[in-house]
Amino acid sequence: MLKLYNTLTNRVEEFQPLNPQEARMYVCGPTVYDYAHIGNFRTFLFADMLRRYIKYKGYRLRHVMNITDVDDKIIARAVESGKPLREFTDQYIQFFFEDFDALGAERPEEILRATDHIPEMVELIKRLGASGHTYQSEGSTYFRIASFEKYGRLSNMNFEGVVAGGSERVDADEYDKENVRDFVLWKAAKPDEPSWETELGKGRPGWHIECSAMSMKSLGETFDIHAGGADLIFPHHENEIAQSEGATRKPFVRYWVHAEFLMVEGQKMSKKLGNFFTYRDLVAKGHTPRAIRYLLLSAPHHKQLNFTLEGLRGAERVVERLNDFKKRLTELKPEAGSSPAVAELIEGSRRRFEDALDDDLNTAEALAAIHDFARETNVAMKGKSIKADDQKALLALIDRFDSVFNIFGEVKQELLDSDIQALIDERQAARAAKNFARSDEIRNQLTSMGIILEDTKEGVRWRRK
Ligand SMILES: [Zn+2]
């Protein structure tokens, strides 16, 4: 039985979907104004692993992810770029899914864009208005948190003082607990900003209402799992509960699951500290998507993960070793038959793997089970005690493991064309700066990944071996 830590109840609980046939899960998706960084991908890969394990457990799954394509930050960046909002966000959505796919994540059943759901948001805000949760001021509509008794329950904060005050409000999409206030549902239009003409007036939605409207539209008014990064607990998820339950008077979400922060080299990731990495930055440094995926999944989601480049180099060696192991096992030509010792190894490894993931998705322990399994299988291969039926069963177990982790398989064929081009550009820049050590290093790295470079008069051409 899968057990999950539920942020709402502060307890580890058995997961039982409302409909025993189908689990329903919503994950807050990317805000598309830049390339996603590895902290974002920690959350998305965690959600991917959770998704895969739910299916592993035999449930049908309906997984919805939104794309926030309108909010304060996006509008500011789009205005800066001089592009219309849709055109500006389209390109970052494309980049996001290139990275998402390269990192071996499965696409959710439904991917919903906020700006495609303005009517649903307006409906929900009207419904909240009818039940006395909203008020208007200067063309904007706000949620009155004093009208929702359970406000603060998810983030475990005592907001009494604020609730008593009542009249303060916040217009920003992002704010902290120090600034807990009535929050904006619909923002009055400002000049030069994208806006929609609706019954609430000309304006645009606040960030929080987007997720309430889209999740309930696709999954119903009560659904099973809502996941996201721990940084979303307040105010985003707290506000989602207020908006959804304020309108429906039904429980919104049964299990709230949050992935902890990612630290880089022991510190909070920031551009100033030079420890800020997008997925593409790491690929340009020569790291493979599979190693990045491995490292991001290696710590359980309820623990902070300290991401280091040293750790990533280690992950590179680990996935390569696993890949070699599977290859050797595949190429084995054993004699017919089976051996009880191997059957025992398979059963024990499978049970240990499942026990670990059932225990609030303890990925560190599940990966340890895989490594021990590989080590013991290696010993059996050397001792020639693996027979033909064993070989099949061992490979089937690897496939079972990999249906959750997706870390075996070819390490070297995963480079995207755009990643290769980024490396070639970096090599050209290194050559121009007469940094031949670096340019040779990049060439060798590409060669080892099966990429052939040809220097021509028109520039560098490349092809796959
Ligand atoms: Zn959200």
Short mmCIF file of C-alpha atoms and ligand atoms in Angstrom, two decimals:
data_model
loop_
_atom_site.label_atom_id
_atom_site.label_comp_id
_atom_site.label_asym_id
_atom_site.label_seq_id
_atom_site.Cartn_x
_atom_site.Cartn_y
_atom_site.Cartn_z
CA MET A 1 0.00 0.00 0.00
CA LEU A 2 1.42 3.36 -1.05
CA LYS A 3 1.74 5.83 1.80
CA LEU A 4 2.21 9.55 1.26
CA TYR A 5 3.00 12.40 3.60
CA ASN A 6 0.08 14.79 3.37
CA THR A 7 1.00 18.43 4.04
CA LEU A 8 -2.61 19.19 4.93
CA THR A 9 -2.84 16.72 7.81
CA ASN A 10 0.88 16.56 8.72
CA ARG A 11 0.62 12.79 8.59
CA VAL A 12 1.76 9.91 6.45
CA GLU A 13 -1.44 8.40 5.05
CA GLU A 14 -2.40 5.41 2.95
CA PHE A 15 -3.19 6.46 -0.57
CA GLN A 16 -6.69 5.45 -1.58
CA PRO A 17 -8.10 7.23 -4.60
CA LEU A 18 -11.69 8.42 -4.36
CA ASN A 19 -12.49 6.31 -7.39
CA PRO A 20 -10.64 3.00 -6.84
CA GLN A 21 -10.24 2.62 -10.60
CA GLU A 22 -8.62 5.95 -11.35
CA ALA A 23 -6.28 8.24 -9.47
CA ARG A 24 -6.58 11.92 -10.29
CA MET A 25 -3.62 14.22 -9.85
CA TYR A 26 -2.90 17.87 -10.53
CA VAL A 27 0.60 19.31 -10.64
CA CYS A 28 1.33 23.04 -10.80
CA GLY A 29 3.22 23.47 -14.04
CA PRO A 30 5.81 25.94 -15.25
CA THR A 31 5.48 29.70 -15.38
CA VAL A 32 6.77 30.34 -18.86
CA TYR A 33 8.94 33.44 -19.10
CA ASP A 34 12.41 31.87 -19.18
CA TYR A 35 14.16 28.49 -19.39
CA ALA A 36 13.23 26.21 -16.51
CA HIS A 37 16.03 25.72 -13.95
CA ILE A 38 17.00 22.49 -12.23
CA GLY A 39 15.07 23.44 -9.09
CA ASN A 40 11.92 23.50 -11.23
CA PHE A 41 12.89 20.17 -12.73
CA ARG A 42 13.37 18.60 -9.34
CA THR A 43 9.65 19.14 -8.78
CA PHE A 44 8.61 18.00 -12.27
CA LEU A 45 10.75 14.88 -12.13
CA PHE A 46 9.40 14.09 -8.69
CA ALA A 47 5.87 14.41 -10.09
CA ASP A 48 6.92 12.20 -13.01
CA MET A 49 8.19 9.53 -10.61
CA LEU A 50 5.00 9.74 -8.54
CA ARG A 51 2.97 9.47 -11.73
CA ARG A 52 4.89 6.41 -12.85
CA TYR A 53 4.65 4.72 -9.46
CA ILE A 54 0.89 5.23 -9.27
CA LYS A 55 0.64 3.45 -12.60
CA TYR A 56 3.09 0.78 -11.40
CA LYS A 57 0.66 0.13 -8.53
CA GLY A 58 -2.00 -0.70 -11.10
CA TYR A 59 -4.12 2.45 -11.02
CA ARG A 60 -5.34 4.21 -14.06
CA LEU A 61 -4.17 7.80 -13.82
CA ARG A 62 -5.47 11.14 -14.95
CA HIS A 63 -2.67 13.65 -14.46
CA VAL A 64 -3.22 17.30 -15.30
CA MET A 65 -0.53 19.94 -15.48
CA ASN A 66 -1.21 23.60 -16.09
CA ILE A 67 0.95 26.12 -17.82
CA THR A 68 0.91 29.56 -16.26
CA ASP A 69 1.11 31.75 -19.33
CA VAL A 70 -0.13 34.94 -17.71
CA ASP A 71 1.11 36.44 -14.43
CA ASP A 72 3.08 39.46 -13.19
CA LYS A 73 6.52 38.17 -14.20
CA ILE A 74 5.44 36.92 -17.62
CA ILE A 75 3.75 40.20 -18.48
CA ALA A 76 6.82 42.19 -17.43
CA ARG A 77 9.12 39.99 -19.58
CA ALA A 78 6.77 39.94 -22.56
CA VAL A 79 6.50 43.73 -22.51
CA GLU A 80 10.33 43.93 -22.34
CA SER A 81 10.67 41.62 -25.33
CA GLY A 82 8.17 43.64 -27.37
CA LYS A 83 6.33 40.44 -28.34
CA PRO A 84 2.62 39.76 -27.90
CA LEU A 85 1.94 37.64 -24.81
CA ARG A 86 0.96 34.48 -26.70
CA GLU A 87 3.94 34.59 -29.01
CA PHE A 88 6.28 35.27 -26.08
CA THR A 89 4.97 32.33 -24.02
CA ASP A 90 4.74 29.94 -27.00
CA GLN A 91 8.52 29.83 -27.38
CA TYR A 92 9.15 29.14 -23.68
CA ILE A 93 6.51 26.41 -23.66
CA GLN A 94 8.33 24.79 -26.54
CA PHE A 95 11.70 25.03 -24.75
CA PHE A 96 10.14 23.68 -21.58
CA PHE A 97 8.84 20.54 -23.27
CA GLU A 98 12.08 19.97 -25.14
CA ASP A 99 13.84 19.82 -21.77
CA PHE A 100 11.00 17.88 -20.11
CA ASP A 101 11.07 15.20 -22.83
CA ALA A 102 14.87 15.02 -22.88
CA LEU A 103 14.84 14.43 -19.11
CA GLY A 104 12.72 11.35 -19.71
CA ALA A 105 9.51 12.68 -18.14
CA GLU A 106 6.19 11.36 -19.41
CA ARG A 107 3.72 13.94 -20.60
CA PRO A 108 0.63 14.30 -18.38
CA GLU A 109 -2.72 13.23 -19.83
CA GLU A 110 -3.78 16.87 -20.01
CA ILE A 111 -1.75 20.04 -20.30
CA LEU A 112 -3.81 23.20 -19.89
CA ARG A 113 -2.86 26.79 -20.63
CA ALA A 114 -4.22 29.43 -18.29
CA THR A 115 -5.15 31.87 -21.04
CA ASP A 116 -7.33 29.21 -22.66
CA HIS A 117 -9.46 29.08 -19.51
CA ILE A 118 -10.42 32.67 -18.77
CA PRO A 119 -14.20 31.93 -18.92
CA GLU A 120 -13.83 29.14 -16.31
CA MET A 121 -11.92 31.53 -14.02
CA VAL A 122 -14.55 34.23 -14.38
CA GLU A 123 -17.30 31.70 -13.60
CA LEU A 124 -15.48 30.58 -10.46
CA ILE A 125 -14.96 34.15 -9.27
CA LYS A 126 -18.66 34.88 -9.83
CA ARG A 127 -19.54 31.79 -7.83
CA LEU A 128 -17.30 32.99 -5.00
CA GLY A 129 -18.98 36.37 -5.19
CA ALA A 130 -22.41 34.76 -4.87
CA SER A 131 -21.32 33.06 -1.67
CA GLY A 132 -19.94 36.23 -0.15
CA HIS A 133 -16.20 35.61 -0.46
CA THR A 134 -15.27 38.52 -2.71
CA TYR A 135 -15.36 42.30 -2.93
CA GLN A 136 -14.33 44.80 -5.54
CA SER A 137 -12.05 47.76 -5.31
CA GLU A 138 -10.85 50.04 -8.12
CA GLY A 139 -11.92 47.58 -10.80
CA SER A 140 -10.21 44.56 -9.23
CA THR A 141 -11.88 41.65 -7.41
CA TYR A 142 -10.39 40.31 -4.17
CA PHE A 143 -10.87 37.24 -2.01
CA ARG A 144 -11.80 38.15 1.55
CA ILE A 145 -9.79 35.68 3.64
CA ALA A 146 -11.79 36.46 6.79
CA SER A 147 -14.77 34.87 5.01
CA PHE A 148 -13.04 31.50 4.83
CA GLU A 149 -12.67 29.94 8.24
CA LYS A 150 -10.08 27.34 7.29
CA TYR A 151 -7.69 29.87 5.78
CA GLY A 152 -4.11 29.05 6.84
CA ARG A 153 -4.72 25.40 7.54
CA LEU A 154 -2.41 24.06 4.84
CA SER A 155 0.54 26.30 5.68
CA ASN A 156 -0.12 25.85 9.38
CA MET A 157 -0.12 29.53 10.11
CA ASN A 158 -2.18 31.45 12.57
CA PHE A 159 -3.59 34.38 10.64
CA GLU A 160 -6.00 35.59 13.29
CA GLY A 161 -4.53 39.04 13.66
CA VAL A 162 -4.70 39.61 9.94
CA VAL A 163 -8.16 38.20 9.61
CA ALA A 164 -9.36 40.57 12.32
CA GLY A 165 -7.77 43.51 10.48
CA GLY A 166 -9.54 42.54 7.31
CA SER A 167 -9.14 45.50 5.05
CA GLU A 168 -5.58 45.08 3.77
CA ARG A 169 -5.08 43.48 0.37
CA VAL A 170 -2.31 42.40 -1.93
CA ASP A 171 -2.25 42.72 -5.71
CA ALA A 172 0.98 40.86 -6.44
CA ASP A 173 0.84 37.24 -7.60
CA GLU A 174 3.72 36.29 -5.31
CA TYR A 175 4.07 37.37 -1.70
CA ASP A 176 5.20 35.88 1.58
CA LYS A 177 3.67 34.99 4.92
CA GLU A 178 4.64 38.36 6.34
CA ASN A 179 2.23 39.88 3.88
CA VAL A 180 -0.76 37.63 4.29
CA ARG A 181 -3.74 39.65 3.04
CA ASP A 182 -6.88 39.49 1.01
CA PHE A 183 -5.57 38.46 -2.39
CA VAL A 184 -6.52 39.44 -5.89
CA LEU A 185 -8.68 37.18 -8.09
CA TRP A 186 -9.16 39.52 -11.02
CA LYS A 187 -6.90 42.47 -11.70
CA ALA A 188 -8.19 45.63 -13.33
CA ALA A 189 -6.58 46.25 -16.73
CA LYS A 190 -3.52 48.47 -16.84
CA PRO A 191 -2.41 50.28 -19.97
CA ASP A 192 0.09 48.26 -22.08
CA GLU A 193 -0.84 45.01 -20.38
CA PRO A 194 -2.77 42.15 -21.94
CA SER A 195 -6.35 42.04 -20.70
CA TRP A 196 -9.70 40.37 -21.31
CA GLU A 197 -13.14 42.02 -21.47
CA THR A 198 -15.34 40.00 -19.08
CA GLU A 199 -18.29 40.37 -16.72
CA LEU A 200 -15.78 41.25 -14.01
CA GLY A 201 -14.59 44.18 -16.07
CA LYS A 202 -11.60 44.55 -18.35
CA GLY A 203 -8.66 42.86 -16.73
CA ARG A 204 -6.74 39.64 -16.21
CA PRO A 205 -6.78 36.78 -13.73
CA GLY A 206 -4.58 36.57 -10.65
CA TRP A 207 -2.21 33.61 -10.61
CA HIS A 208 -3.96 31.56 -7.91
CA ILE A 209 -7.41 31.40 -9.51
CA GLU A 210 -5.89 29.80 -12.60
CA CYS A 211 -5.10 26.52 -10.85
CA SER A 212 -8.43 26.28 -8.98
CA ALA A 213 -10.39 26.77 -12.19
CA MET A 214 -8.34 24.42 -14.37
CA SER A 215 -7.91 21.60 -11.85
CA MET A 216 -11.62 21.43 -10.99
CA LYS A 217 -12.60 21.67 -14.63
CA SER A 218 -10.58 18.58 -15.52
CA LEU A 219 -10.60 16.52 -12.34
CA GLY A 220 -13.82 17.46 -10.58
CA GLU A 221 -14.48 19.50 -7.45
CA THR A 222 -12.73 16.94 -5.23
CA PHE A 223 -9.73 15.03 -6.49
CA ASP A 224 -6.91 12.92 -5.09
CA ILE A 225 -3.45 14.44 -5.32
CA HIS A 226 -2.23 17.99 -5.73
CA ALA A 227 1.54 18.23 -6.05
CA GLY A 228 4.06 20.99 -6.45
CA GLY A 229 7.17 22.55 -4.96
CA ALA A 230 7.23 23.36 -1.24
CA ASP A 231 7.60 27.03 -2.15
CA LEU A 232 4.00 26.92 -3.41
CA ILE A 233 2.44 25.98 -0.07
CA PHE A 234 1.97 29.63 0.78
CA PRO A 235 0.34 31.57 -0.69
CA HIS A 236 -0.45 29.65 -3.88
CA HIS A 237 -1.89 26.40 -2.54
CA GLU A 238 -3.41 28.04 0.52
CA ASN A 239 -5.28 30.36 -1.83
CA GLU A 240 -6.27 27.53 -4.15
CA ILE A 241 -8.00 25.81 -1.23
CA ALA A 242 -9.80 29.01 -0.21
CA GLN A 243 -10.99 29.65 -3.77
CA SER A 244 -12.08 26.11 -4.50
CA GLU A 245 -13.69 25.18 -1.19
CA GLY A 246 -15.14 28.67 -0.81
CA ALA A 247 -17.04 28.08 -4.07
CA THR A 248 -17.94 24.40 -3.77
CA ARG A 249 -18.11 23.85 0.02
CA LYS A 250 -16.52 20.48 -0.66
CA PRO A 251 -13.02 19.25 0.17
CA PHE A 252 -10.81 20.31 -2.75
CA VAL A 253 -7.84 17.94 -2.55
CA ARG A 254 -7.33 14.79 -0.49
CA TYR A 255 -3.52 14.51 -0.52
CA TRP A 256 -1.24 17.53 -0.76
CA VAL A 257 2.26 16.41 -1.71
CA HIS A 258 5.22 18.80 -1.86
CA ALA A 259 8.78 18.46 -3.08
CA GLU A 260 11.38 20.25 -0.98
CA PHE A 261 13.82 22.88 -2.17
CA LEU A 262 16.88 22.26 -4.22
CA MET A 263 20.14 23.71 -2.93
CA VAL A 264 23.14 24.05 -5.21
CA GLU A 265 26.61 23.60 -3.73
CA GLY A 266 25.05 24.07 -0.30
CA GLN A 267 23.38 27.38 -1.07
CA LYS A 268 20.14 28.69 -2.43
CA MET A 269 20.37 28.87 -6.20
CA SER A 270 20.85 32.42 -7.40
CA LYS A 271 22.24 34.13 -10.46
CA LYS A 272 24.39 36.33 -8.24
CA LEU A 273 26.17 33.39 -6.61
CA GLY A 274 26.88 31.81 -9.99
CA ASN A 275 25.22 28.56 -8.91
CA PHE A 276 22.12 29.04 -11.02
CA PHE A 277 21.70 26.28 -13.60
CA THR A 278 19.12 25.66 -16.22
CA TYR A 279 18.91 22.17 -17.68
CA ARG A 280 20.58 23.55 -20.80
CA ASP A 281 23.51 25.00 -18.83
CA LEU A 282 24.32 21.52 -17.54
CA VAL A 283 24.02 19.89 -20.96
CA ALA A 284 26.32 22.54 -22.40
CA LYS A 285 28.84 21.52 -19.72
CA GLY A 286 28.67 18.00 -21.12
CA HIS A 287 26.31 16.33 -18.66
CA THR A 288 23.74 13.84 -19.90
CA PRO A 289 20.01 14.20 -19.25
CA ARG A 290 19.91 10.75 -17.69
CA ALA A 291 22.52 11.63 -15.06
CA ILE A 292 20.68 14.87 -14.27
CA ARG A 293 17.48 12.89 -13.91
CA TYR A 294 19.19 10.35 -11.68
CA LEU A 295 20.66 12.98 -9.40
CA LEU A 296 17.40 14.94 -9.09
CA LEU A 297 15.55 11.75 -8.14
CA SER A 298 18.23 10.39 -5.81
CA ALA A 299 17.04 12.16 -2.65
CA PRO A 300 13.51 11.61 -1.31
CA HIS A 301 11.22 14.52 -2.16
CA HIS A 302 10.61 15.48 1.46
CA LYS A 303 14.31 16.20 1.96
CA GLN A 304 16.24 19.16 0.62
CA LEU A 305 18.53 18.05 -2.15
CA ASN A 306 22.02 19.51 -2.35
CA PHE A 307 22.91 19.51 -6.03
CA THR A 308 26.65 19.67 -6.77
CA LEU A 309 28.60 19.33 -10.00
CA GLU A 310 30.74 16.73 -8.23
CA GLY A 311 27.54 14.82 -7.43
CA LEU A 312 26.48 15.11 -11.05
CA ARG A 313 29.78 13.65 -12.26
CA GLY A 314 29.18 10.79 -9.82
CA ALA A 315 25.66 10.30 -11.19
CA GLU A 316 27.15 10.17 -14.67
CA ARG A 317 29.31 7.21 -13.66
CA VAL A 318 26.39 5.50 -11.92
CA VAL A 319 24.02 5.62 -14.89
CA GLU A 320 26.79 4.49 -17.19
CA ARG A 321 27.48 1.53 -14.92
CA LEU A 322 23.78 0.61 -14.84
CA ASN A 323 23.62 0.90 -18.59
CA ASP A 324 26.67 -1.38 -19.01
CA PHE A 325 25.20 -3.84 -16.56
CA LYS A 326 21.97 -4.12 -18.51
CA LYS A 327 23.88 -4.46 -21.76
CA ARG A 328 26.01 -7.31 -20.41
CA LEU A 329 22.94 -9.10 -19.08
CA THR A 330 21.16 -8.67 -22.42
CA GLU A 331 24.10 -10.06 -24.36
CA LEU A 332 24.54 -13.07 -22.10
CA LYS A 333 24.04 -16.41 -23.90
CA PRO A 334 23.10 -18.75 -21.08
CA GLU A 335 22.04 -22.37 -21.30
CA ALA A 336 18.38 -23.35 -20.92
CA GLY A 337 16.72 -23.64 -17.53
CA SER A 338 16.32 -21.64 -14.36
CA SER A 339 17.82 -21.47 -10.89
CA PRO A 340 15.98 -20.98 -7.59
CA ALA A 341 18.67 -18.64 -6.23
CA VAL A 342 18.01 -16.15 -9.02
CA ALA A 343 14.25 -16.35 -8.48
CA GLU A 344 14.90 -15.52 -4.83
CA LEU A 345 17.10 -12.57 -5.74
CA ILE A 346 14.40 -11.23 -8.05
CA GLU A 347 11.63 -11.59 -5.50
CA GLY A 348 13.68 -10.01 -2.69
CA SER A 349 14.82 -7.08 -4.84
CA ARG A 350 11.35 -6.38 -6.14
CA ARG A 351 9.90 -6.41 -2.64
CA ARG A 352 12.60 -4.11 -1.28
CA PHE A 353 12.08 -1.67 -4.18
CA GLU A 354 8.32 -1.56 -3.64
CA ASP A 355 8.57 -1.29 0.15
CA ALA A 356 10.85 1.72 -0.28
CA LEU A 357 8.54 3.54 -2.68
CA ASP A 358 5.43 2.60 -0.72
CA ASP A 359 7.10 4.34 2.23
CA ASP A 360 6.34 7.91 1.09
CA LEU A 361 8.39 7.42 -2.09
CA ASN A 362 11.78 6.80 -0.53
CA THR A 363 13.75 7.00 -3.77
CA ALA A 364 17.14 6.77 -2.05
CA GLU A 365 16.27 3.35 -0.64
CA ALA A 366 14.62 2.21 -3.90
CA LEU A 367 17.79 3.11 -5.82
CA ALA A 368 19.90 1.31 -3.21
CA ALA A 369 17.76 -1.78 -3.87
CA ILE A 370 18.51 -1.45 -7.60
CA HIS A 371 22.25 -1.12 -6.99
CA ASP A 372 22.37 -4.14 -4.71
CA PHE A 373 20.36 -6.10 -7.25
CA ALA A 374 22.84 -5.15 -9.99
CA ARG A 375 25.80 -6.10 -7.81
CA GLU A 376 24.36 -9.51 -6.92
CA THR A 377 23.35 -10.20 -10.51
CA ASN A 378 26.89 -9.37 -11.59
CA VAL A 379 28.24 -11.91 -9.13
CA ALA A 380 25.80 -14.50 -10.51
CA MET A 381 26.83 -13.68 -14.09
CA LYS A 382 30.50 -14.18 -13.19
CA GLY A 383 29.66 -17.45 -11.49
CA LYS A 384 27.75 -18.52 -14.61
CA SER A 385 24.72 -19.40 -12.49
CA ILE A 386 22.21 -17.54 -14.67
CA LYS A 387 20.10 -19.67 -16.98
CA ALA A 388 17.96 -18.61 -19.94
CA ASP A 389 14.71 -18.22 -17.98
CA ASP A 390 16.58 -16.28 -15.27
CA GLN A 391 17.97 -13.90 -17.83
CA LYS A 392 14.47 -13.11 -19.09
CA ALA A 393 13.12 -12.62 -15.58
CA LEU A 394 16.05 -10.40 -14.56
CA LEU A 395 15.60 -8.18 -17.61
CA ALA A 396 11.87 -7.98 -16.93
CA LEU A 397 12.60 -6.78 -13.41
CA ILE A 398 14.94 -4.09 -14.74
CA ASP A 399 12.11 -2.94 -17.00
CA ARG A 400 9.81 -2.84 -13.95
CA PHE A 401 12.32 -0.69 -12.05
CA ASP A 402 12.79 1.49 -15.06
CA SER A 403 9.07 2.04 -15.56
CA VAL A 404 9.40 4.20 -12.41
CA PHE A 405 12.91 5.67 -12.65
CA ASN A 406 13.69 5.63 -16.36
CA ILE A 407 17.44 5.68 -15.77
CA PHE A 408 18.64 2.57 -17.59
CA GLY A 409 19.02 2.54 -21.33
CA GLU A 410 21.32 4.32 -23.68
CA VAL A 411 23.14 7.15 -21.98
CA LYS A 412 24.85 8.50 -25.02
CA GLN A 413 22.04 8.96 -27.51
CA GLU A 414 20.04 11.49 -25.57
CA LEU A 415 21.48 14.75 -26.83
CA LEU A 416 19.03 17.03 -28.54
CA ASP A 417 20.06 18.80 -31.70
CA SER A 418 19.86 22.09 -29.82
CA ASP A 419 22.15 20.72 -27.08
CA ILE A 420 24.70 19.65 -29.66
CA GLN A 421 24.54 23.05 -31.31
CA ALA A 422 25.06 24.71 -27.91
CA LEU A 423 28.22 22.65 -27.37
CA ILE A 424 29.48 23.46 -30.86
CA ASP A 425 28.86 27.16 -30.23
CA GLU A 426 30.76 26.92 -26.97
CA ARG A 427 33.63 25.20 -28.78
CA GLN A 428 33.73 27.94 -31.42
CA ALA A 429 33.80 30.58 -28.68
CA ALA A 430 36.62 28.72 -26.90
CA ARG A 431 38.62 28.59 -30.15
CA ALA A 432 38.05 32.25 -30.80
CA ALA A 433 39.36 32.94 -27.28
CA LYS A 434 42.34 30.62 -28.03
CA ASN A 435 41.24 28.31 -25.23
CA PHE A 436 42.25 25.20 -27.18
CA ALA A 437 42.21 22.95 -24.14
CA ARG A 438 38.49 23.62 -23.75
CA SER A 439 37.72 23.36 -27.46
CA ASP A 440 39.49 19.97 -27.62
CA GLU A 441 37.66 18.85 -24.53
CA ILE A 442 34.30 19.65 -26.14
CA ARG A 443 35.30 17.91 -29.37
CA ASN A 444 36.32 14.77 -27.45
CA GLN A 445 33.14 14.86 -25.46
CA LEU A 446 31.01 15.09 -28.61
CA THR A 447 33.02 12.27 -30.21
CA SER A 448 32.42 10.09 -27.17
CA MET A 449 28.72 10.76 -27.60
CA GLY A 450 28.83 9.65 -31.21
CA ILE A 451 28.78 13.13 -32.75
CA ILE A 452 31.17 13.74 -35.64
CA LEU A 453 32.28 17.33 -36.30
CA GLU A 454 33.49 18.58 -39.65
CA ASP A 455 35.10 21.99 -39.93
CA THR A 456 34.08 23.41 -43.30
CA LYS A 457 34.39 26.80 -44.97
CA GLU A 458 30.74 27.45 -44.13
CA GLY A 459 31.33 26.67 -40.46
CA VAL A 460 31.05 23.55 -38.37
CA ARG A 461 28.84 20.73 -39.59
CA TRP A 462 27.93 17.77 -37.44
CA ARG A 463 26.31 14.40 -37.82
CA ARG A 464 25.54 11.39 -35.66
CA LYS A 465 27.79 8.37 -36.05
ZN ZN B 1 -0.80 26.13 -9.32
#
